[in-house]
Short mmCIF file of C-alpha atoms in Angstrom, two decimals:
data_model
loop_
_atom_site.label_atom_id
_atom_site.label_comp_id
_atom_site.label_asym_id
_atom_site.label_seq_id
_atom_site.Cartn_x
_atom_site.Cartn_y
_atom_site.Cartn_z
CA MET V 90 19.47 -31.00 23.32
CA THR V 91 20.17 -27.72 25.14
CA PRO V 92 16.89 -26.08 26.13
CA GLN V 93 16.17 -22.76 24.42
CA THR V 94 15.77 -19.52 26.31
CA PRO V 95 12.05 -18.70 26.42
CA VAL V 96 10.91 -15.80 24.22
CA THR V 97 8.83 -13.32 26.20
CA ASP V 98 7.64 -11.15 23.30
CA VAL V 99 4.72 -12.79 21.45
CA ASP V 100 5.45 -10.99 18.16
CA THR V 101 9.10 -12.12 18.19
CA TRP V 102 8.06 -15.67 19.06
CA TRP V 103 5.52 -15.77 16.22
CA ARG V 104 8.16 -14.63 13.73
CA GLU V 105 10.48 -17.39 14.96
CA VAL V 106 7.70 -19.93 14.48
CA GLY V 107 7.32 -18.72 10.89
CA ASN V 108 11.07 -19.01 10.32
CA ALA V 109 11.06 -22.58 11.61
CA ALA V 110 8.18 -23.45 9.27
CA LEU V 111 10.00 -21.82 6.34
CA VAL V 112 13.40 -23.49 6.68
CA GLY V 113 12.19 -26.74 8.30
CA THR V 114 12.36 -28.09 11.83
CA ALA V 115 15.42 -30.16 10.92
CA ARG V 116 17.41 -26.94 10.50
CA ARG V 117 15.76 -24.70 13.09
CA PRO V 118 14.11 -25.76 16.37
CA VAL V 119 10.67 -24.55 17.31
CA PRO V 120 10.91 -21.75 19.90
CA PRO V 121 9.39 -22.48 23.30
CA LEU V 122 5.98 -21.03 24.09
CA PRO V 123 6.04 -17.53 25.58
CA HIS V 124 3.86 -16.46 28.44
CA LEU V 125 0.34 -16.13 27.03
CA GLY V 126 -1.22 -14.35 29.98
CA PRO V 127 -4.25 -15.62 31.93
CA ALA V 128 -4.73 -18.53 29.52
CA GLN V 129 -1.86 -20.33 31.28
CA VAL V 130 -1.17 -22.54 28.27
CA GLN V 131 1.40 -25.22 29.07
CA ALA V 132 3.86 -26.68 26.60
CA ARG V 133 3.97 -30.43 25.93
CA ALA V 134 6.74 -32.58 27.28
CA ALA V 135 10.25 -31.85 26.02
CA ALA V 136 10.33 -35.17 24.15
CA THR V 137 7.57 -34.05 21.75
CA PRO V 138 8.71 -34.41 18.12
CA ARG V 139 9.63 -31.11 16.48
CA GLU V 140 6.99 -31.49 13.80
CA GLU V 141 4.22 -31.78 16.42
CA ALA V 142 5.70 -28.89 18.40
CA LEU V 143 5.56 -26.72 15.26
CA LEU V 144 1.90 -27.61 14.65
CA ASP V 145 1.09 -26.87 18.30
CA ALA V 146 2.82 -23.50 18.06
CA ALA V 147 0.99 -22.61 14.83
CA ALA V 148 -2.40 -23.48 16.34
CA LEU V 149 -1.77 -21.68 19.62
CA GLY V 150 -0.22 -18.63 17.93
CA ALA V 151 -3.12 -18.26 15.50
CA ALA V 152 -5.61 -18.50 18.38
CA ALA V 153 -3.63 -15.96 20.44
CA LEU V 154 -3.51 -13.48 17.59
CA ARG V 155 -7.25 -13.84 17.00
CA ALA V 156 -7.98 -13.42 20.69
CA GLY V 157 -5.99 -10.20 20.85
CA ARG V 158 -4.14 -8.74 23.80
CA ARG V 159 -4.42 -5.86 26.20
CA LEU V 160 -2.65 -2.80 24.86
CA PRO V 161 -0.54 -0.59 27.11
CA HIS V 162 -2.36 2.46 28.42
CA ALA V 163 -2.16 5.51 26.19
CA GLU V 164 -3.75 8.90 26.20
CA ALA V 165 -6.55 9.40 23.71
CA PRO V 166 -5.47 11.52 20.73
CA ASP V 167 -6.89 14.97 20.20
CA ALA V 168 -10.07 15.06 18.15
CA ALA V 169 -9.68 15.45 14.41
CA PRO V 170 -10.19 18.98 13.08
CA ASP V 171 -13.21 19.67 10.90
CA ASP V 172 -12.83 18.84 7.23
CA ARG V 173 -12.59 21.78 4.85
CA ARG V 174 -13.98 20.03 1.79
CA PRO V 175 -17.41 18.48 1.24
CA VAL V 176 -17.50 14.75 0.70
CA ALA V 177 -17.56 13.44 -2.86
CA PRO V 178 -21.01 12.99 -4.47
CA ARG V 179 -22.80 9.74 -3.72
CA ARG V 180 -22.41 8.39 -7.25
CA ALA V 181 -18.68 9.12 -7.17
CA VAL V 182 -18.35 7.33 -3.82
CA GLN V 183 -20.12 4.26 -5.24
CA LEU V 184 -17.68 4.22 -8.15
CA LEU V 185 -14.73 4.52 -5.77
CA GLU V 186 -16.00 1.56 -3.74
CA LEU V 187 -16.41 -0.42 -6.95
CA VAL V 188 -12.84 0.33 -8.08
CA LEU V 189 -11.46 -0.56 -4.65
CA THR V 190 -13.29 -3.84 -4.21
CA GLN V 191 -14.05 -5.12 -7.73
CA PRO V 192 -11.88 -3.28 -10.31
CA PRO V 193 -14.03 -3.29 -13.48
CA ALA V 194 -11.08 -3.56 -15.87
CA GLY V 195 -9.12 -6.02 -13.78
CA ALA V 196 -6.75 -5.53 -10.86
CA ALA V 197 -3.95 -4.39 -13.18
CA GLN V 198 -5.91 -1.25 -14.09
CA ARG V 199 -7.10 -0.35 -10.59
CA THR V 200 -4.29 2.14 -10.00
CA GLY V 201 -5.14 4.04 -13.17
CA LEU V 202 -8.81 4.34 -12.28
CA LEU V 203 -7.99 5.32 -8.69
CA ALA V 204 -5.60 8.01 -9.89
CA HIS V 205 -8.33 9.37 -12.17
CA TRP V 206 -10.90 9.35 -9.34
CA LEU V 207 -8.52 11.15 -6.97
CA GLN V 208 -7.62 13.76 -9.57
CA ALA V 209 -11.28 14.37 -10.44
CA ALA V 210 -12.10 14.75 -6.75
CA ASP V 211 -9.26 17.21 -6.23
CA GLU V 212 -10.28 19.32 -9.23
CA ALA V 213 -13.86 19.37 -7.91
CA GLY V 214 -12.71 20.37 -4.40
CA ARG V 215 -14.14 17.19 -2.82
CA ARG V 216 -12.76 14.68 -0.32
CA VAL V 217 -12.76 10.95 0.31
CA PRO V 218 -15.50 9.65 2.63
CA HIS V 219 -14.20 8.79 6.10
CA ALA V 220 -15.04 5.09 5.87
CA LEU V 221 -12.67 4.62 2.93
CA LEU V 222 -9.72 6.52 4.36
CA PRO V 223 -7.91 3.48 5.88
CA THR V 224 -8.15 1.54 2.62
CA LEU V 225 -6.81 4.40 0.53
CA LEU V 226 -4.01 5.15 2.98
CA GLU V 227 -2.95 1.51 2.85
CA LEU V 228 -2.95 1.57 -0.95
CA GLY V 229 -0.94 4.79 -0.97
CA THR V 230 1.60 3.22 1.37
CA GLY V 231 2.19 0.39 -1.08
CA THR V 232 1.82 2.36 -4.34
CA ARG V 233 3.94 5.52 -4.54
CA GLU V 234 2.18 6.96 -7.57
CA LEU V 235 -1.04 7.19 -5.55
CA ARG V 236 0.48 9.09 -2.63
CA ARG V 237 0.28 12.65 -3.92
CA PRO V 238 -3.25 12.43 -5.36
CA THR V 239 -4.41 10.64 -2.20
CA ALA V 240 -2.91 13.26 0.10
CA ALA V 241 -4.72 15.98 -1.86
CA VAL V 242 -8.21 14.64 -1.05
CA VAL V 243 -8.01 12.98 2.39
CA ASP V 244 -8.63 16.40 4.01
CA GLU V 245 -8.21 17.09 7.76
CA ARG V 246 -9.63 13.80 9.03
CA GLY V 247 -7.36 11.82 6.74
CA ARG V 248 -4.26 13.72 7.83
CA TRP V 249 -5.24 13.30 11.48
CA LEU V 250 -5.72 9.57 10.96
CA ALA V 251 -2.42 9.23 9.10
CA GLY V 252 -0.64 10.87 12.02
CA LEU V 253 -1.62 7.96 14.30
CA ARG V 254 0.41 5.38 12.37
CA PRO V 255 4.12 5.60 11.52
CA ASP V 256 3.71 3.81 8.18
CA TRP V 257 1.30 6.53 7.04
CA SER V 258 3.75 9.34 7.80
CA TRP V 259 4.16 9.99 4.06
CA VAL V 260 0.80 11.78 4.07
CA ALA V 261 2.08 14.87 5.92
CA GLU V 262 4.84 15.55 3.40
CA ALA V 263 2.71 14.73 0.37
CA ALA V 264 -0.14 16.90 1.67
CA ALA V 265 2.12 19.97 1.96
CA GLY V 266 3.05 19.65 -1.69
CA ALA V 267 -0.55 18.91 -2.68
CA GLU V 268 -1.77 22.16 -1.08
CA ALA V 269 0.85 24.20 -2.90
CA ARG V 270 0.07 22.49 -6.22
CA THR V 271 -3.66 23.01 -5.79
CA ALA V 272 -3.21 26.70 -5.02
CA SER V 273 -0.83 27.20 -7.95
CA ARG V 274 -3.02 25.29 -10.39
CA GLY V 275 -6.37 26.63 -9.34
CA THR V 276 -5.65 30.33 -8.80
CA GLY V 277 -2.26 30.83 -10.37
CA SER V 278 -0.94 31.87 -6.96
CA VAL V 279 2.79 31.92 -6.38
CA PRO V 280 4.33 30.64 -3.15
CA SER V 281 6.62 33.02 -1.32
CA PRO V 282 10.37 32.29 -1.43
CA GLU V 283 10.11 31.07 2.17
CA GLU V 284 7.26 28.67 1.32
CA TRP V 285 9.15 27.50 -1.76
CA ALA V 286 12.28 26.82 0.32
CA ARG V 287 10.28 24.70 2.78
CA LEU V 288 8.61 22.55 0.12
CA PRO V 289 9.86 18.95 -0.16
CA SER V 290 12.05 18.41 -3.21
CA ALA V 291 9.59 15.86 -4.59
CA ASP V 292 6.81 18.48 -4.73
CA ARG V 293 8.75 21.48 -5.98
CA VAL V 294 8.77 20.44 -9.63
CA SER V 295 4.97 20.10 -9.88
CA VAL V 296 4.47 23.41 -8.02
CA LEU V 297 7.00 25.10 -10.31
CA ALA V 298 5.26 23.68 -13.38
CA ALA V 299 1.92 25.13 -12.23
CA VAL V 300 3.49 28.52 -11.48
CA ARG V 301 5.31 28.66 -14.82
CA ALA V 302 2.03 28.00 -16.65
CA HIS V 303 0.64 31.28 -15.25
CA HIS V 304 3.65 33.33 -14.17
CA PRO V 305 6.88 32.38 -15.97
CA THR V 306 8.87 35.23 -14.44
CA GLU V 307 7.87 34.42 -10.87
CA GLY V 308 8.62 30.74 -11.48
CA ARG V 309 12.12 31.55 -12.66
CA GLU V 310 12.65 33.79 -9.62
CA LEU V 311 11.69 30.92 -7.32
CA VAL V 312 14.34 28.74 -8.96
CA ALA V 313 16.94 31.48 -8.60
CA SER V 314 16.04 32.07 -4.92
CA THR V 315 17.34 28.65 -3.82
CA TRP V 316 19.79 27.97 -6.65
CA ALA V 317 22.88 28.42 -4.49
CA THR V 318 21.75 25.90 -1.86
CA ASP V 319 19.87 23.34 -3.99
CA SER V 320 21.46 20.00 -4.82
CA ALA V 321 22.63 19.32 -8.37
CA ARG V 322 19.72 16.93 -8.79
CA ASP V 323 17.22 19.63 -7.78
CA ARG V 324 18.88 22.27 -9.97
CA ARG V 325 18.61 19.92 -12.94
CA ALA V 326 14.96 19.13 -12.18
CA HIS V 327 14.10 22.83 -11.83
CA LEU V 328 15.73 23.63 -15.17
CA ASP V 329 13.68 20.88 -16.82
CA ALA V 330 10.52 22.51 -15.42
CA LEU V 331 11.50 25.80 -17.06
CA ARG V 332 10.60 24.24 -20.41
CA ILE V 333 7.06 25.35 -19.55
CA GLY V 334 6.78 28.94 -20.71
CA LEU V 335 10.42 29.02 -21.82
CA GLY V 336 11.31 32.38 -23.31
CA PRO V 337 14.09 34.93 -23.90
CA ASP V 338 13.81 36.23 -20.32
CA ASP V 339 15.12 32.88 -19.06
CA GLU V 340 18.39 33.27 -20.96
CA THR V 341 20.30 34.97 -18.13
CA LEU V 342 19.65 32.12 -15.68
CA LEU V 343 20.52 29.54 -18.34
CA GLU V 344 23.77 31.31 -19.18
CA THR V 345 24.63 31.19 -15.50
CA ALA V 346 23.87 27.47 -15.46
CA LEU V 347 26.37 26.89 -18.27
CA ASP V 348 29.05 27.53 -15.63
CA ASP V 349 27.49 25.20 -13.05
CA ARG V 350 29.82 22.79 -11.26
CA ALA V 351 27.57 19.82 -12.14
CA GLY V 352 27.78 18.42 -15.65
CA THR V 353 24.13 17.33 -15.65
CA VAL V 354 23.05 20.91 -14.94
CA ARG V 355 25.27 22.30 -17.70
CA GLU V 356 23.79 19.79 -20.14
CA ALA V 357 20.23 20.77 -19.17
CA ALA V 358 21.04 24.46 -19.64
CA ALA V 359 22.49 23.80 -23.09
CA GLU V 360 19.41 21.80 -24.10
CA LEU V 361 17.12 24.64 -23.05
CA LEU V 362 19.23 27.21 -24.88
CA ASP V 363 18.88 25.01 -27.99
CA ALA V 364 15.19 25.95 -27.84
CA LEU V 365 15.99 29.70 -27.85
CA PRO V 366 17.23 30.47 -31.39
CA GLY V 367 17.48 34.17 -30.55
CA SER V 368 19.90 33.67 -27.66
CA ALA V 369 23.50 34.87 -27.52
CA ARG V 370 24.61 31.23 -27.43
CA ALA V 371 22.74 30.53 -30.69
CA THR V 372 24.66 33.40 -32.30
CA ARG V 373 27.96 32.02 -31.00
CA MET V 374 27.11 28.56 -32.33
CA ALA V 375 26.16 30.03 -35.73
CA ASP V 376 29.50 31.85 -35.95
CA ARG V 377 31.24 28.51 -35.45
CA LEU V 378 29.09 26.64 -38.00
CA VAL V 379 29.06 29.07 -40.92
CA PRO V 380 32.71 28.41 -42.01
CA LEU V 381 32.00 24.65 -42.03
CA VAL V 382 29.14 24.66 -44.58
CA ARG V 383 29.59 25.44 -48.26
CA ARG V 384 27.85 24.77 -51.54
CA THR V 385 29.53 22.68 -54.20
CA GLY V 386 29.09 22.08 -57.93
CA LEU V 387 28.78 24.51 -60.82
CA LEU V 388 25.23 25.46 -59.90
CA GLY V 389 25.79 25.27 -56.16
CA ARG V 390 23.39 22.36 -55.78
CA GLY V 391 25.76 20.23 -53.82
CA LEU V 392 26.56 20.63 -50.15
CA GLU V 393 29.62 19.96 -48.05
CA VAL V 394 29.80 20.07 -44.28
CA LEU V 395 33.24 20.03 -42.70
CA MET V 396 34.02 18.71 -39.24
CA PRO V 397 34.91 21.27 -36.57
CA ASP V 398 38.38 21.54 -35.11
CA GLU V 399 39.27 21.13 -31.43
CA PRO V 400 37.01 23.52 -29.47
CA ASP V 401 38.40 26.36 -27.39
CA PRO V 402 37.28 26.88 -23.74
CA ALA V 403 34.39 29.14 -24.82
CA ALA V 404 33.08 26.44 -27.18
CA VAL V 405 33.42 23.79 -24.47
CA ARG V 406 31.34 26.02 -22.17
CA ASP V 407 28.65 26.19 -24.89
CA GLY V 408 28.39 22.40 -25.03
CA LEU V 409 31.21 21.19 -27.29
CA GLY V 410 32.73 19.08 -24.56
CA LYS V 411 33.50 15.41 -24.12
CA PRO V 412 31.42 13.22 -26.45
CA PRO V 413 29.27 10.31 -25.27
CA PRO V 414 30.76 6.81 -25.37
CA ARG V 415 31.34 5.34 -28.84
CA ARG V 416 30.85 8.70 -30.55
CA SER V 417 33.32 10.49 -32.77
CA ALA V 418 34.39 13.67 -30.97
CA ARG V 419 34.29 15.85 -34.09
CA GLY V 420 30.97 14.38 -35.19
CA TRP V 421 29.53 15.08 -31.73
CA TRP V 422 30.75 18.68 -31.84
CA LEU V 423 29.11 19.15 -35.26
CA GLU V 424 25.83 17.77 -33.92
CA GLN V 425 25.99 20.17 -30.97
CA LEU V 426 26.58 23.11 -33.30
CA CYS V 427 23.66 22.17 -35.56
CA ALA V 428 21.37 21.69 -32.56
CA GLY V 429 22.17 25.16 -31.24
CA VAL V 430 22.03 27.39 -34.34
CA PRO V 431 18.82 29.04 -35.57
CA LEU V 432 17.08 26.84 -38.13
CA GLU V 433 16.69 29.95 -40.29
CA LEU V 434 20.46 29.87 -40.87
CA TRP V 435 20.25 26.77 -43.06
CA PRO V 436 18.27 28.32 -45.96
CA GLU V 437 20.82 31.15 -45.96
CA LEU V 438 23.70 28.69 -46.18
CA THR V 439 22.11 26.37 -48.77
CA GLY V 440 19.89 28.74 -50.74
CA THR V 441 17.00 26.25 -50.58
CA ASP V 442 13.95 25.44 -48.48
CA PRO V 443 14.04 22.98 -45.56
CA SER V 444 12.91 19.98 -47.63
CA VAL V 445 15.69 20.38 -50.22
CA THR V 446 18.23 21.23 -47.52
CA VAL V 447 17.50 17.98 -45.72
CA LYS V 448 17.82 16.03 -48.96
CA ARG V 449 21.18 17.62 -49.79
CA LEU V 450 22.51 16.97 -46.30
CA ALA V 451 21.41 13.35 -46.65
CA ASP V 452 23.14 13.13 -50.06
CA ALA V 453 26.29 14.61 -48.51
CA GLN V 454 26.08 11.91 -45.80
CA ALA V 455 26.12 14.63 -43.16
CA GLY V 456 24.48 12.42 -40.57
CA ASP V 457 25.84 14.34 -37.58
CA ALA V 458 24.47 17.61 -38.99
CA LEU V 459 21.06 16.02 -39.55
CA ALA V 460 21.09 14.65 -36.02
CA GLY V 461 21.66 18.16 -34.68
CA ILE V 462 18.92 19.63 -36.86
CA ARG V 463 16.58 16.90 -35.65
CA ARG V 464 17.27 17.93 -32.04
CA ALA V 465 16.65 21.58 -32.87
CA VAL V 466 13.34 20.73 -34.55
CA ARG V 467 12.21 18.76 -31.48
CA ALA V 468 13.25 21.53 -29.10
CA ARG V 469 11.56 24.31 -31.08
CA ARG V 470 8.62 22.25 -32.38
CA ASP V 471 9.03 23.70 -35.85
CA PRO V 472 6.31 22.16 -38.07
CA THR V 473 7.95 23.00 -41.41
CA TRP V 474 11.25 21.40 -40.53
CA ALA V 475 9.51 18.48 -38.85
CA ALA V 476 7.60 17.74 -42.05
CA ALA V 477 10.83 18.00 -44.07
CA MET V 478 12.65 15.58 -41.77
CA LEU V 479 9.75 13.11 -41.78
CA GLU V 480 9.90 13.00 -45.58
CA ARG V 481 13.33 11.40 -45.22
CA GLY V 482 12.34 8.83 -42.63
CA TRP V 483 10.00 8.06 -39.75
CA ASP V 484 10.90 9.57 -36.38
CA PRO V 485 8.18 9.55 -33.68
CA ALA V 486 10.04 12.24 -31.73
CA LEU V 487 9.38 14.73 -34.56
CA VAL V 488 5.65 14.08 -34.82
CA PRO V 489 4.67 16.29 -31.81
CA ALA V 490 6.02 19.32 -33.71
CA LEU V 491 3.27 18.95 -36.32
CA PRO V 492 -0.15 20.60 -35.94
CA ARG V 493 -2.59 18.30 -34.15
CA GLU V 494 -4.67 17.30 -37.18
CA ARG V 495 -1.65 16.62 -39.38
CA ARG V 496 0.05 14.77 -36.54
CA GLU V 497 -2.86 12.34 -36.26
CA ARG V 498 -2.98 11.91 -40.03
CA VAL V 499 0.74 11.09 -40.22
CA VAL V 500 0.47 8.58 -37.38
CA LEU V 501 -2.48 6.80 -38.97
CA MET V 502 -0.52 6.49 -42.21
CA ARG V 503 2.35 4.99 -40.25
CA VAL V 504 -0.03 2.58 -38.50
CA ASP V 505 -1.10 1.36 -41.95
CA ALA V 506 2.57 0.78 -42.79
CA THR V 507 3.26 -1.19 -39.60
CA ASN V 508 0.06 -3.22 -39.31
CA GLU V 509 2.03 -6.46 -39.32
CA ARG V 510 4.79 -5.33 -36.95
CA PRO V 511 3.39 -5.20 -33.39
CA HIS V 512 6.83 -4.48 -31.93
CA GLU V 513 6.84 -1.08 -33.70
CA ILE V 514 3.24 0.00 -33.26
CA ALA V 515 3.51 1.23 -29.66
CA ALA V 516 6.10 3.90 -30.52
CA VAL V 517 3.99 4.99 -33.50
CA VAL V 518 0.74 5.39 -31.56
CA GLY V 519 2.58 6.97 -28.64
CA ALA V 520 3.63 9.86 -30.88
CA VAL V 521 0.15 11.38 -30.38
CA ASP V 522 -0.12 12.67 -26.84
CA PRO V 523 -3.35 11.94 -24.93
CA PRO V 524 -6.19 12.65 -24.80
CA TRP V 525 -6.91 11.82 -28.42
CA SER V 526 -9.53 13.40 -30.64
CA PRO V 527 -12.74 11.50 -31.43
CA ASP V 528 -11.82 11.06 -35.11
CA PHE V 529 -8.34 9.73 -34.35
CA SER V 530 -9.64 7.35 -31.68
CA VAL V 531 -12.30 5.86 -33.95
CA ALA V 532 -9.90 5.60 -36.90
CA LEU V 533 -7.24 3.89 -34.81
CA VAL V 534 -9.69 1.31 -33.46
CA SER V 535 -10.83 0.63 -37.03
CA ARG V 536 -7.24 0.05 -38.20
CA LEU V 537 -6.39 -2.20 -35.26
CA ARG V 538 -9.51 -4.23 -35.94
CA ALA V 539 -8.56 -4.65 -39.60
CA ALA V 540 -4.95 -5.67 -38.86
CA LYS V 541 -4.01 -9.32 -39.40
CA LEU V 542 -2.34 -9.38 -36.00
CA GLY V 543 -5.06 -7.43 -34.24
CA SER V 544 -4.70 -9.20 -30.90
CA ALA V 545 -0.94 -8.57 -30.73
CA MET V 546 -1.46 -4.95 -31.84
CA VAL V 547 -3.92 -4.35 -29.02
CA VAL V 548 -1.56 -5.81 -26.44
CA ALA V 549 1.30 -3.64 -27.72
CA THR V 550 -0.74 -0.42 -27.71
CA MET V 551 -2.77 -1.08 -24.54
CA PRO V 552 -1.02 1.55 -22.35
CA HIS V 553 -1.68 4.21 -24.98
CA LEU V 554 -5.26 3.05 -25.55
CA LEU V 555 -5.92 3.30 -21.82
CA ALA V 556 -4.46 6.81 -21.61
CA GLY V 557 -5.72 8.39 -24.81
CA LEU V 558 -8.85 6.77 -26.23
CA HIS V 559 -11.82 9.12 -26.61
CA PRO V 560 -15.28 7.92 -25.49
CA ALA V 561 -16.41 8.19 -29.12
CA ALA V 562 -14.52 4.95 -29.76
CA LEU V 563 -16.45 2.94 -27.16
CA ASP V 564 -19.27 1.95 -29.52
CA PRO V 565 -16.81 0.65 -32.17
CA LEU V 566 -15.06 -1.26 -29.38
CA GLU V 567 -18.33 -2.97 -28.43
CA GLY V 568 -18.88 -3.95 -32.04
CA TRP V 569 -15.36 -5.38 -32.21
CA ILE V 570 -15.91 -7.44 -29.07
CA GLU V 571 -19.00 -9.03 -30.59
CA SER V 572 -16.97 -10.24 -33.59
CA THR V 573 -13.79 -11.51 -31.93
CA GLY V 574 -14.86 -15.13 -32.12
CA ALA V 575 -12.66 -17.66 -30.34
CA ASP V 576 -9.77 -15.28 -29.58
CA GLN V 577 -10.24 -15.12 -25.82
CA THR V 578 -7.11 -13.01 -25.24
CA LEU V 579 -8.35 -10.34 -27.61
CA THR V 580 -11.86 -10.47 -26.15
CA THR V 581 -10.56 -10.08 -22.59
CA ASN V 582 -8.28 -7.16 -23.48
CA LEU V 583 -10.99 -5.34 -25.42
CA ARG V 584 -13.52 -5.88 -22.65
CA ASN V 585 -11.09 -4.56 -20.05
CA LEU V 586 -10.37 -1.56 -22.25
CA LEU V 587 -14.07 -0.87 -22.72
CA GLN V 588 -14.82 -1.20 -19.00
CA PHE V 589 -11.86 1.01 -18.08
CA HIS V 590 -13.03 3.88 -20.24
CA SER V 591 -16.67 3.41 -19.33
CA VAL V 592 -15.87 3.67 -15.63
CA LYS V 593 -13.44 6.53 -16.24
CA ARG V 594 -16.16 8.47 -18.06
CA SER V 595 -18.63 7.71 -15.29
CA ILE V 596 -16.17 9.05 -12.69
CA THR V 597 -15.73 12.27 -14.65
CA GLU V 598 -19.50 12.73 -14.97
CA ALA V 599 -20.08 11.95 -11.29
CA PHE V 600 -18.08 15.03 -10.26
CA ARG V 601 -19.84 17.44 -12.61
#
């Protein structure tokens, strides 16, 4: 056997030992021992069986790693700057330690509780205690969704510490965005165009969302300031953020975006213009639709909707372009027209209210027209039309257009209708955005408890229960746990749910 060239780097040698253990000594020889410094460890004779050589290497390597080694000389880093935030309250710190070391609702829910703790600390203007910084930075390195909230509360010492390790370099970029988001959210301040241009792409959307909530005009101007140099992906993301505070003043920018070179940007602009029934595009779409709709029958109680002809370049610009795969081109164009026209046009064309109009369109088998109306209702959150559409069939995407109280009532009725179909229940419950009201939370727990397939229903709705359940439902949850009997899966899930919300409430109270 040809002797191997000795490996001088201990780390490289240790990796080679691991590779030999993984694939087997029959396929890969054990690397010779490197120089281990003053210990002067000597290898066995060359005739030693490979299996024994591997065990020797594992024992010696483990001892060497435990013993440590002398690091090359390096200058001490500059001292960390003073923190700007006070440390989190003692009770909040205790809860953070609990979540980090012994997650009350199980390891699967630790990220959710950590995210809540970090957000509560940021809103309270507090920071993470120094002793827990390394643990949180390690978690943020492995869990991307924790990076931004972590960067917001590590303060100066945390950023200084992160700068000493290459794998924590994400903190600097995330912290820049966190500062801008905090300023925009807390004071409604608007970054200058220069600050906006320097922000990482990943943080611009959240900053823009905060600005639009307070200053829609300034938010739109920020988007326009870098429009010419932004990537298509960023332009699309910025348009999506304009949904917040969307209004007639945004029409000029959206009309410009209809001519964008990227198809995804043009589609986003058209979708936003669908939500502006007073726009020039809505008028153009109405002019194209009116000749296609006519009443039929002696009393005009019937309805006929014709398919549009091949669109001209102006219609293509407005969204009547190439249809999606497996869609009829003319049917797609009709849907686009119906999504873009003002909903008020339909009573004029049919002479009836929304409920009757929907029925007549259904009778006329105008499915493409109904699909377009459905999109318009979602975009404009029109409660009257949403109720009319829901009379013809369940659609969770329409439920958010209803007033909050009616929305919850409709969802509970649908839960009653699907109490034996766990595969459908998640979409039904998810139609009510969190946080839920006390009455809805208690009523939902009561219905889940009464369902024949209660355990499967809880599993299916668990993500929504974790996100939305109000503390008022915790007492009913405790009562349910006491009566679950031998169903250990149900008991475990309910207990985790109860502990999650109990700790979440405790975190919120600890920062007050």
